[in-house]
Every structure is written in C-alpha cells, then in structure tokens.
Amino acid sequence: MLLALAACSGGRIVENDEYHNDAGRSRVAGRMSGEQDGLLVMGTDRSSKSGSGAGAEGGLGVNAYLWRATLDTLSFLPLSSADPFGGVIITDWYSPPATPSERFRATAYIMGRQLRSDGVKISVFRQELRGGAWVDAAVAQATATDLENQVLTRARDLRSQTAAR
Amino acid sequence: MRKLLLGTTAVVGAVVMASTGAMAQGADPFRAAGPAVMSHRDLEVRVGGYFRYYYSNTTLDYANTSAANMGKSDFAQEVELHFVANGKAANGLRYGVAIEVQNDGVRQATSGTNSKNSLDLDEAWGYVAGDFGQVRMGDEDPVWALMSQGQVANFASGGLDGDFYDSVAHNRPVLSQPSDAGDATKIIYMSPQFAGFDFGASFAFNTGEGPLNGCTSSNTSCDTLASTSSNTIAQRRNEINAVIRYRGSFSGVGIGATAGYFGADVVKNTSGVSADRINVGQLGLQLSAYGFLVGGQYLFGDAGYGFYTPRLKVAGDDRNFEAFNVGLSYTMGAFTVGTQYGETRSVGVQSRTVTTGGRTDKGWSIGGTYRVAPGIEYVAEYTSFKIEEAGYNFSTRAASGTTANNSVDGQVFLTGFRFAF
C-alpha cells in the first residue's frame, strides 16, 4: 500500500537537508560563505529557497508570493503588461457587463523581495462614457486599499500553503 | 531506469573530468564515448568544509596502568571536506553525488599506528529523486538514522552523539544513538511526504564500505563472508531497515515522530556457537515550541551490546537489548543550551567460559553553543558516563568472572570552536 501511495506521485519531494546527517559540518548553523551552502565551483546556483518567497528561484525580481497574489487578485481584468523584474502589473480597460457605461483599469507595483504589508501599491483608474467619449471619473478611496488588502490576504494564504508542505 | 543511469553517469563524469566547454565536443581523448553531456547550466558543483578545534579534559578509570600514565588535557582538531554535485534534468529528475573526505582519528594506514591525519572517505553516495521519492546509493547511514526523530543533539558538540568519544581511550560507552548504525555500502529508498508522513527502507548485503570486497588477507576478512568454521564473527549480513516518519505542527508546536526497524543476519559459525539474527525496533518522538526542543527515543529487541551488534546464540541466554535516550534544549537568539541522558541495557560480553551479568551503559551530557557568526560556533560541554557488567574486568578488558573492576566511570569536558563553509 505504501509503495502504491508513493507511485501516485501526489506527495511533496523531501529535500536532502530534511534527512539526518551525522557530519560535523551539518551541526554548525550558517556558513562562513554567507547564504551559500559551500563554495560554488561549477554550474548554476540552485541554493535559493522559496520559503521566504524571495523570488530568486523563479527568476523574479520581487517577492514571489506578492507577485502571484497580485496576478490572482487582478485576474478579473484583462492583462496589458507584466514585468516580473520591476514588479509592475498593468491591466487593460474593462467594463463590467452590468455597467457598460464605465470602465476600470489598475496598475500594481510590488515594492521588493520582502513579504510585508507595504510591499504592494495598487492604483485604480475609472472612466465614464459621456456623450460618446470616455472621460476620467473619481474612484472611491477605499477601492485601491481593498484590493491591496485582498492581495495581502492571498499572499498570506499562498505562504501558509507553502509552509505547510 | 536507463535514463536515470545515464544522468548519474553524466554527473560523475562532470565532477571527475572538470573540463568545461570541450566536454560536449568529444575532443577529449581521455573521455569515453557516450551520450552528449548536459550544459553546465543544469549542474551545480560545490565544495564545503568543516574544521573544529577543541580543548578536552578527560578523567577515565583504568586509563593508567603500571606501565603508562595518562595526562588529562589535550588539544585536537578535525577536518571534513564535502564535495557535492546536484543537477536537474529537463524532465524534472534530480540527481547528484555527495562525497565527504575527513581526517578520521582511528584509521590505521600503517598497521599498529594511528595515522590520525590521513584522509579517508566517510559518506559517499549518489542519488536520483523525483515525484517517486529518492533512491540513494553508496556508503551512507541507513534510513534508521537518516529519518530518525527524537534525538536531542542540537547543543554543544552533539550531546551523547557528539565528540566526547574521541577523548575516551577505551571502554567507550554504548549509548545507542541513531548514527551508530554505520555506513555499509547500501541502497536506500525514501518516499515523498504525504500529509506529513514519509517512509523509507534501506538494504545492505554486507557490512563493508568502499570499493574493495575486503578479501585482502584471507577469506574470513571478506565483506561477503557468509559462514566460517574458524570463529564467531559478529559481522552483519542482509541488513534491512524500514522507517516511517511524521512531521507536522499543531498550534505552533512542532511534532516529529518515527517508528523504525533494524534487522540483519549474521555470519554463521559452522563449528561452534553462532550469533542470533538482529531484530530491533525504534520509537522516537520530539516536540518543539518557543525555542524548546524536547525528545526521546526507545529501542528494544534482540541484539548484543548495541542495536547494531548481534547476540551470541548461547543456550538459555535470550536476554533482550533495551535502550532509551531523552533530551531537552533551549535556543534563544545566538545561544542554545541543552542536556541529554541515555541508557542501554544489554546482554554484555556473553563469555562462554565464565559467568558475566548483563551490561548497563549510562551517560549524560550538558552543554551549550554560542553562534559567534554564521558558520562559526563556540561550544562547551560536560559528559559523564558509567558502564557496569558483573563478571567483566574493565581494567584488563576481559571476562574474569570475579567482582574486581566490574564498572568504569569517565568524564569528559570539551570546549572549543568549530567552523563551516
């Protein structure tokens, strides 16, 4: 039964550092070589961990959890451009079916590699259709803040899902 | 399987040859023809190291004889060099090798001489891993040690699993720590983790390590020895381990638990008393919260003085092996302090000519670690142990059947620095 369980490949790969190691080196916390576990003499550094969501492993320049959470949160809008290194997401205009005379677009900035509450800034723009032309209109102050809070909640969920594995 | 073998071969080739762009061109006359080697972008090769420097002060019964007296103080160092190669194929398969070179204290390059700074290999293994789990092959601890939970060894040099043994001349205590099982060349399977659970099994035909079969002086020195008429040889065969492990957290409390089995046949003695098969179970549990780690392990079954040694098949002697260890540590910032107690009750020497009683090994350790900077630690610890066995003379280290010298006490104080890069 256990082998059948393994064969179904639904489990998490256990990393080598999750096994007991009786070498003296494994008992020392940290490395004189900094964040690197030993000196890289050849090949590509694979040591980056996704636990902090620092983003280096996936080739991101910003926090991976905030990046993913922002994409998830703004997914109801059509995407115009996304720069994972600069941390900028720009959506295209979108008119809700219920209110075809107004349209929205959003711009999100992810500030850095840290998962922190001020790590994301979202601006929402709104236009109304007046006399056959779209003109800028005010947006409730709380709209952008609500979206940011939704991003942070989603990022926290993603992080806890990863930590639980 | 063919793909796995090709991938592993490529890694080993990349490490040994250490050439760069020319590898894929096949222009190297020293390189055997074979499949195209992958780009270095897929590979990571690292060198790591470890160095420790300790002052030790040892008090040990019977260390002095009529012919020689011992001092108590000593300085000692130890070195490890780790070579690690890891790769990942386009299909997600992970693979690599890990080789640990060390200056071991007791290997004898010259017979009768402890050439303590000679380099030798400790662990040396390769692996392939993926959604199916991990297959590890080589000189490595069995899953009994790799997946054990409950041992508290995260303070000082490692408590009863630490470095104090290196300062004890003889009459070392047997305190049944997970890594005592040894690195016999073996094959290991370890599963992925499902809902906090993972499991593993390992198998070794024989107890030997390294590339040679051990048949250097006589047939009875062979790793593959199955039976002999010349003596009772306490050498394991068909060593099999199985472990199931759980790790999780509830309300901020980390829980680790393990249940394991260690079994092995033993070389048969066709002209006299043989040894029994080893059958030992292990249960371990550890809890961690707020910087505290508390844990313990219980071992039980059929074995000799240690869970990895066999018991002689002496008529009427079926005394069991039983051991436990418990520990507690506390970490606050750069400091960790901890203590561990261990006890082993075993059949002991089992002399066939004189009567000896059961053997009891007891030990405790207390100590601390100060992490000066990443990769540099200052450690200090005090360890005390006592071994008792009725009818055994610890001074002459022989079964005597008398009441003289039936116990031995030892204390070791260690302090020093250790470094890792």
XYZ file of C-alpha atoms in Angstrom:
586
model
C 0.000 0.000 0.000
C 2.845 2.364 0.865
C 4.516 1.776 -2.494
C 1.229 2.383 -4.239
C 0.953 5.634 -2.309
C 4.426 6.645 -3.478
C 3.650 5.749 -7.058
C 0.666 8.057 -7.209
C 3.144 10.974 -7.068
C 0.843 13.205 -5.073
C 3.392 13.857 -2.347
C 5.978 16.552 -1.754
C 9.589 15.841 -2.666
C 11.606 15.697 0.555
C 14.788 17.770 0.257
C 18.184 16.316 1.156
C 18.558 18.666 4.132
C 15.452 17.126 5.739
C 17.340 13.920 6.460
C 19.594 13.427 9.465
C 23.274 13.934 8.669
C 25.947 12.890 11.153
C 28.714 15.002 9.610
C 30.225 17.634 11.900
C 29.569 20.250 9.231
C 25.835 19.661 9.342
C 25.773 20.524 13.061
C 27.069 24.064 12.510
C 24.441 26.737 11.918
C 25.082 29.005 8.962
C 28.097 29.146 6.722
C 31.156 31.378 6.602
C 30.410 31.517 2.881
C 27.259 33.527 3.655
C 23.936 32.396 2.289
C 25.674 29.892 0.032
C 25.999 26.356 1.413
C 29.605 25.859 0.352
C 31.515 27.410 -2.491
C 30.087 27.137 -5.980
C 32.923 25.850 -8.155
C 30.956 24.986 -11.278
C 27.474 25.283 -12.715
C 24.440 27.261 -11.613
C 23.495 28.223 -8.062
C 20.451 26.186 -7.046
C 20.562 27.014 -3.367
C 17.769 29.614 -3.298
C 14.834 28.536 -1.201
C 11.263 29.551 -1.866
C 10.401 29.559 1.836
C 10.709 33.321 2.179
C 9.211 33.957 -1.225
C 12.291 35.986 -2.074
C 11.633 35.137 -5.668
C 15.144 34.383 -6.912
C 14.391 30.746 -7.713
C 11.632 31.541 -10.148
C 13.628 34.287 -11.845
C 11.531 37.014 -10.191
C 12.954 40.309 -9.045
C 10.243 40.746 -6.419
C 8.527 38.735 -3.728
C 7.030 35.631 -5.326
C 4.007 35.494 -3.004
C 3.064 39.131 -3.597
C 3.590 38.734 -7.330
C 1.391 35.672 -7.563
C -1.241 37.120 -5.238
C -1.450 40.327 -7.272
C -1.892 38.394 -10.512
C -4.614 36.297 -8.860
C -6.421 39.312 -7.430
C -6.379 41.317 -10.659
C -7.206 38.324 -12.832
C -10.746 39.613 -13.468
C -9.179 42.407 -15.532
C -7.507 41.766 -18.901
C -3.756 41.936 -18.544
C -1.903 44.536 -20.575
C 1.657 44.069 -19.349
C 3.510 42.403 -16.503
C 7.166 42.935 -15.613
C 8.294 40.358 -13.017
C 11.672 42.019 -12.542
C 10.419 45.553 -11.947
C 7.303 44.266 -10.187
C 4.803 46.189 -12.336
C 1.434 44.845 -13.497
C -0.707 46.984 -15.784
C -4.171 45.880 -16.850
C -6.217 46.946 -19.819
C -9.565 48.738 -19.559
C -12.508 46.598 -18.510
C -16.237 47.379 -18.486
C -18.340 45.296 -16.131
C -21.329 43.814 -18.040
C -23.702 45.347 -15.509
C -22.391 48.865 -16.055
C -21.260 49.221 -19.680
C -21.008 52.983 -19.311
C -17.985 52.828 -17.023
C -14.641 51.075 -17.274
C -11.705 50.387 -14.991
C -8.035 49.624 -15.198
C -5.476 49.055 -12.492
C -1.748 49.392 -12.026
C 0.061 47.396 -9.352
C 3.583 47.923 -8.076
C 5.349 45.304 -5.962
C 7.999 47.100 -3.986
C 10.634 44.472 -3.248
C 11.584 40.998 -2.175
C 10.104 41.173 1.304
C 6.633 39.910 2.137
C 5.370 42.924 4.080
C 2.142 44.863 4.287
C 3.505 47.925 2.447
C 5.064 45.756 -0.229
C 2.275 46.309 -2.762
C 0.717 49.523 -4.103
C -2.317 49.453 -6.376
C -3.807 52.371 -8.308
C -7.265 52.091 -9.835
C -8.467 54.297 -12.686
C -12.081 54.758 -13.715
C -13.700 56.362 -16.750
C -17.319 57.052 -17.628
C -18.923 57.183 -21.038
C -20.300 60.691 -21.562
C -21.550 61.833 -24.948
C -19.784 59.011 -26.741
C -16.392 59.703 -25.169
C -14.656 58.202 -22.166
C -13.822 60.773 -19.524
C -11.914 60.309 -16.257
C -14.002 59.888 -13.142
C -13.256 59.689 -9.432
C -12.626 56.373 -7.717
C -13.603 55.713 -4.130
C -10.507 55.976 -1.921
C -11.189 52.586 -0.367
C -11.167 50.687 -3.682
C -7.376 50.559 -4.058
C -6.892 49.824 -0.352
C -9.410 46.963 -0.511
C -7.596 45.471 -3.479
C -4.253 45.767 -1.662
C -5.724 44.035 1.379
C -7.060 41.282 -0.853
C -3.591 40.833 -2.361
C -2.016 40.623 1.114
C -4.593 38.070 2.257
C -3.985 35.973 -0.819
C -0.198 36.238 -0.369
C -0.538 35.094 3.227
C -2.612 32.109 2.078
C -0.018 31.186 -0.521
C 2.773 31.417 2.022
C 0.962 29.290 4.606
C 0.185 26.701 1.921
C 3.883 26.508 1.061
C 4.959 26.358 4.712
C 2.516 23.561 5.414
C 4.107 21.349 2.774
C 15.879 3.298 -15.289
C 18.162 3.682 -18.293
C 17.671 7.433 -18.205
C 18.479 7.511 -14.516
C 21.725 5.656 -15.034
C 22.757 7.909 -17.880
C 22.034 11.008 -15.804
C 24.073 9.768 -12.857
C 26.959 8.804 -15.106
C 26.940 12.276 -16.568
C 27.178 13.907 -13.148
C 30.073 11.756 -12.042
C 31.799 12.405 -15.340
C 31.330 16.134 -14.964
C 32.832 16.155 -11.475
C 35.797 13.962 -12.255
C 36.743 15.448 -15.592
C 36.002 19.037 -14.553
C 36.522 20.236 -18.080
C 34.270 22.916 -19.441
C 33.091 23.738 -22.934
C 35.008 20.990 -24.662
C 33.038 18.280 -22.929
C 30.244 18.123 -25.430
C 32.575 18.211 -28.414
C 34.034 14.771 -27.802
C 37.574 16.049 -28.449
C 38.930 14.852 -25.119
C 40.865 11.637 -25.794
C 40.603 10.640 -22.126
C 36.851 10.760 -22.156
C 34.978 7.647 -23.170
C 32.479 7.928 -25.958
C 28.982 8.279 -24.636
C 25.855 10.372 -24.678
C 26.127 14.139 -25.070
C 26.796 15.806 -21.730
C 24.324 18.380 -20.499
C 25.017 22.062 -20.277
C 26.636 23.287 -17.051
C 23.533 25.386 -16.531
C 21.867 22.175 -15.366
C 24.553 21.333 -12.851
C 25.750 22.724 -9.539
C 29.058 21.632 -8.021
C 30.017 22.839 -4.554
C 32.862 22.419 -2.122
C 32.155 22.796 1.583
C 34.325 22.357 4.624
C 34.363 21.897 8.380
C 37.057 22.414 10.966
C 36.913 22.023 14.721
C 39.416 22.773 17.416
C 38.752 21.581 20.969
C 40.413 21.512 24.337
C 39.466 18.351 26.215
C 39.936 17.252 29.807
C 39.325 13.556 30.410
C 39.036 11.556 33.604
C 38.749 7.820 32.970
C 39.049 4.774 35.209
C 41.835 2.332 34.332
C 43.422 4.767 31.895
C 46.630 4.407 33.901
C 48.484 1.116 34.079
C 51.648 0.012 35.812
C 53.468 0.688 32.551
C 51.926 4.010 31.470
C 50.170 7.004 32.972
C 47.993 9.423 31.022
C 47.637 13.184 31.207
C 44.128 14.633 31.219
C 44.391 17.561 28.813
C 44.594 17.578 25.055
C 44.041 19.802 22.025
C 42.537 18.160 18.961
C 41.308 19.199 15.542
C 39.171 17.543 12.899
C 38.609 18.388 9.262
C 35.910 17.496 6.763
C 35.773 18.378 3.076
C 32.451 17.973 1.304
C 32.082 17.740 -2.457
C 28.512 17.965 -3.656
C 27.133 17.920 -7.197
C 23.445 18.433 -7.901
C 21.635 18.516 -11.201
C 18.126 18.691 -12.539
C 17.081 17.261 -15.883
C 14.538 18.847 -18.177
C 12.007 16.190 -17.161
C 12.289 17.249 -13.511
C 14.541 14.408 -12.383
C 17.017 15.484 -9.689
C 20.314 13.737 -9.239
C 23.696 14.199 -7.694
C 26.549 12.901 -5.610
C 27.850 13.794 -2.140
C 31.350 12.865 -1.028
C 32.746 13.582 2.423
C 36.517 13.462 2.945
C 37.754 13.583 6.535
C 40.767 13.048 8.759
C 39.407 10.283 10.925
C 41.070 9.650 14.231
C 41.325 5.891 14.231
C 42.020 4.652 10.699
C 45.340 2.843 10.518
C 47.183 3.341 7.231
C 50.198 1.712 8.881
C 49.398 -1.331 10.971
C 49.608 -0.521 14.657
C 49.976 3.201 14.067
C 47.148 5.692 14.385
C 47.893 7.955 11.423
C 45.358 10.458 12.602
C 45.731 12.990 9.805
C 45.356 10.562 6.928
C 42.394 11.454 4.786
C 39.683 8.906 4.115
C 36.106 8.854 2.922
C 33.221 8.914 5.325
C 29.914 9.115 3.468
C 29.992 8.845 -0.326
C 26.723 8.436 -2.193
C 24.756 9.295 -5.285
C 21.035 9.836 -5.656
C 18.190 10.265 -8.091
C 14.987 11.919 -6.918
C 11.644 12.898 -8.329
C 7.938 12.527 -7.745
C 8.588 8.870 -6.936
C 10.807 9.804 -3.964
C 14.537 9.356 -3.707
C 16.850 6.436 -4.379
C 20.208 6.916 -2.673
C 23.112 4.515 -3.198
C 26.549 4.277 -1.648
C 28.278 4.485 1.716
C 25.595 6.147 3.811
C 23.688 5.711 7.047
C 20.582 3.522 6.858
C 17.113 5.088 6.993
C 17.146 4.182 10.702
C 19.500 7.158 11.126
C 18.518 9.332 8.161
C 14.874 9.615 9.213
C 15.169 9.319 12.982
C 13.269 11.714 15.236
C 13.528 12.267 18.980
C 17.279 12.561 19.416
C 18.220 15.909 21.008
C 21.718 16.666 19.746
C 21.444 20.319 18.721
C 23.584 21.674 21.553
C 27.357 21.823 22.097
C 29.189 19.148 20.071
C 26.057 16.962 19.942
C 25.493 15.630 23.444
C 25.753 11.840 23.626
C 26.062 11.823 19.829
C 28.876 14.362 19.971
C 32.662 14.414 20.000
C 33.449 13.292 23.564
C 34.041 9.712 22.340
C 37.225 10.947 20.623
C 38.659 11.778 24.053
C 37.949 8.363 25.598
C 40.790 5.891 25.114
C 38.872 2.646 25.571
C 35.874 1.369 27.471
C 33.699 3.729 25.459
C 30.036 3.697 26.445
C 27.411 2.346 24.029
C 24.582 4.849 24.193
C 22.582 3.769 21.138
C 22.454 6.946 19.086
C 20.927 6.764 15.573
C 24.167 7.286 13.664
C 25.828 4.271 15.366
C 24.482 2.014 12.617
C 27.362 2.795 10.245
C 27.850 3.448 6.555
C 27.870 -0.014 4.970
C 27.504 0.313 1.193
C 23.792 0.049 0.577
C 20.766 1.079 -1.430
C 18.151 3.347 0.099
C 14.649 4.346 -0.907
C 12.872 7.285 0.731
C 9.356 8.309 -0.223
C 7.816 11.725 -0.855
C 5.890 13.244 2.050
C 2.144 12.620 2.218
C 0.120 14.590 4.783
C 3.206 14.864 6.969
C 4.198 11.198 6.603
C 7.138 9.777 4.702
C 8.728 6.371 4.845
C 11.917 4.687 3.768
C 13.773 1.408 3.564
C 17.421 0.511 3.057
C 19.319 -2.674 2.370
C 22.968 -3.747 2.513
C 24.191 -7.217 1.581
C 27.220 -6.854 3.848
C 28.784 -4.542 6.408
C 31.740 -3.372 4.317
C 32.347 0.066 2.851
C 34.344 1.283 -0.120
C 35.324 -0.212 -3.451
C 37.117 -3.399 -2.342
C 35.476 -6.628 -1.269
C 37.759 -6.837 1.759
C 39.401 -10.120 0.747
C 42.895 -8.748 1.215
C 44.386 -11.129 3.789
C 42.146 -14.177 3.946
C 38.692 -15.338 3.014
C 37.437 -14.625 6.506
C 38.228 -10.932 6.044
C 35.870 -10.716 3.064
C 32.861 -8.417 3.222
C 30.904 -11.213 1.555
C 31.750 -13.816 4.181
C 28.628 -15.892 4.857
C 29.888 -18.593 7.194
C 33.137 -19.756 8.689
C 34.367 -22.645 10.774
C 37.166 -20.705 12.380
C 35.408 -18.366 14.781
C 32.323 -16.414 15.719
C 32.394 -13.237 13.644
C 29.924 -10.532 14.613
C 29.539 -9.285 11.042
C 26.122 -8.273 9.736
C 24.646 -9.592 6.510
C 21.447 -8.676 4.679
C 20.963 -5.605 6.821
C 17.492 -4.213 6.271
C 15.934 -1.074 7.737
C 12.439 0.330 7.461
C 11.202 3.594 8.947
C 8.016 5.632 8.890
C 8.244 9.267 9.960
C 5.756 12.025 10.697
C 6.439 15.746 10.858
C 3.869 18.448 11.392
C 2.806 21.340 13.577
C -0.270 21.995 15.676
C -0.965 25.399 17.213
C 2.652 26.391 16.878
C 4.021 23.171 18.360
C 6.231 21.182 16.008
C 5.879 17.416 16.236
C 8.203 14.776 14.861
C 7.697 11.058 15.352
C 9.278 7.959 13.957
C 8.955 4.186 14.124
C 11.734 2.044 12.729
C 13.064 -1.474 12.334
C 16.675 -2.655 12.167
C 17.273 -6.268 11.161
C 20.262 -8.260 9.983
C 21.551 -11.782 9.610
C 24.990 -12.579 10.978
C 27.930 -14.594 9.621
C 27.403 -18.214 10.732
C 29.926 -20.180 12.726
C 29.755 -23.757 11.375
C 31.947 -25.236 14.089
C 30.517 -23.668 17.212
C 28.265 -21.002 18.645
C 26.819 -18.634 16.058
C 25.157 -15.303 16.651
C 21.434 -14.606 16.573
C 19.726 -12.508 13.936
C 19.381 -8.847 14.944
C 15.787 -7.622 15.312
C 15.452 -4.203 16.913
C 12.611 -1.680 16.914
C 12.861 2.051 17.486
C 10.248 4.634 18.524
C 11.041 8.341 18.651
C 9.112 11.488 19.473
C 10.098 15.150 19.627
C 8.204 18.363 20.315
C 9.399 21.897 19.617
C 7.905 25.247 20.601
C 9.050 28.661 21.851
C 12.710 27.717 21.365
C 12.419 24.496 23.348
C 13.091 21.071 21.877
C 12.245 18.013 23.930
C 12.534 14.481 22.631
C 13.283 10.877 23.311
C 13.860 7.512 21.682
C 13.191 3.966 22.858
C 14.899 0.916 21.312
C 14.113 -2.711 22.039
C 14.640 -6.180 20.615
C 17.184 -8.927 20.004
C 20.736 -7.622 19.806
C 24.075 -7.608 21.601
C 25.617 -4.702 23.489
C 24.467 -2.289 20.763
C 21.464 -2.393 18.433
C 23.847 -2.972 15.519
C 25.748 -5.907 17.109
C 24.425 -9.473 17.357
C 23.803 -11.518 20.474
C 25.508 -14.911 20.723
C 23.211 -17.891 20.427
C 24.165 -19.277 23.832
C 21.748 -21.871 25.181
C 19.385 -20.396 27.738
C 20.535 -16.808 27.139
C 17.831 -14.760 25.461
C 18.324 -11.513 27.335
C 16.963 -8.623 25.305
C 18.504 -5.371 24.221
C 16.805 -2.249 25.541
C 17.864 1.397 25.345
C 16.469 4.887 25.581
C 17.636 8.484 25.389
C 15.858 11.683 26.342
C 16.914 15.279 25.892
C 15.919 18.902 26.252
C 17.368 22.005 24.645
C 16.512 25.690 24.577
C 17.523 28.144 21.889
C 17.388 31.890 22.382
C 18.998 34.057 19.739
C 22.587 33.004 19.244
C 22.602 30.678 22.270
C 21.497 27.070 22.635
C 21.787 25.119 25.859
C 20.783 21.523 26.291
C 21.115 18.250 28.111
C 20.698 14.603 27.169
C 20.558 11.335 29.110
C 20.945 7.881 27.607
C 20.915 4.343 28.923
C 21.484 0.948 27.303
C 20.801 -2.422 28.948
C 22.242 -5.349 27.064
C 23.492 -8.888 27.351
C 27.097 -7.666 27.513
C 30.133 -9.788 26.743
C 28.479 -13.256 26.862
C 31.637 -15.186 27.677
C 31.208 -18.896 27.166
C 33.794 -19.800 29.794
C 32.991 -17.553 32.753
C 29.770 -16.065 34.032
C 29.096 -12.420 33.267
C 25.988 -10.472 34.060
C 24.068 -8.007 31.923
C 25.755 -4.809 30.871
C 24.424 -1.321 31.611
C 25.744 1.816 29.909
C 24.570 5.154 31.290
C 25.594 8.613 30.157
C 24.510 12.204 30.404
C 25.733 15.386 28.811
C 25.106 19.073 29.397
C 26.408 21.917 27.307
C 25.842 24.946 25.174
C 26.568 26.616 21.862
C 27.185 30.273 21.098
C 26.895 31.137 17.419
C 29.560 33.817 17.056
C 28.693 34.455 13.396
C 27.207 32.389 10.592
C 29.435 29.327 10.269
C 31.418 29.932 13.469
C 30.372 28.470 16.820
C 31.836 28.257 20.279
C 30.826 25.111 22.164
C 31.345 23.793 25.685
C 30.023 20.587 27.201
C 30.489 18.175 30.067
C 29.734 14.485 29.636
C 29.759 11.748 32.258
C 29.237 8.025 31.767
C 29.307 4.756 33.664
C 29.445 1.175 32.385
C 28.680 -1.793 34.639
C 28.888 -5.510 33.970
C 29.184 -8.171 36.665
C 31.965 -10.658 35.981
C 33.737 -8.413 33.477
C 37.036 -6.753 34.382
C 37.146 -3.292 32.780
C 40.765 -2.847 33.786
C 42.034 -5.860 31.846
C 39.062 -5.691 29.455
C 38.356 -9.392 29.771
C 35.612 -11.576 31.211
C 37.013 -12.601 34.562
C 34.070 -13.985 36.477
C 35.265 -12.061 39.532
C 33.915 -8.982 41.303
C 37.018 -6.891 40.590
C 36.747 -3.791 38.394
C 33.192 -4.527 37.252
C 32.414 -0.902 36.448
C 34.101 2.038 34.776
C 33.478 5.788 35.142
C 34.510 8.515 32.750
C 34.077 12.265 32.463
C 34.994 14.483 29.531
C 34.935 18.283 29.400
C 35.174 19.749 25.902
C 35.364 23.337 24.752
C 36.386 24.985 21.532
C 35.381 26.391 18.189
C 34.006 24.864 15.057
C 33.767 26.402 11.622
C 31.823 25.541 8.476
C 31.802 26.962 4.978
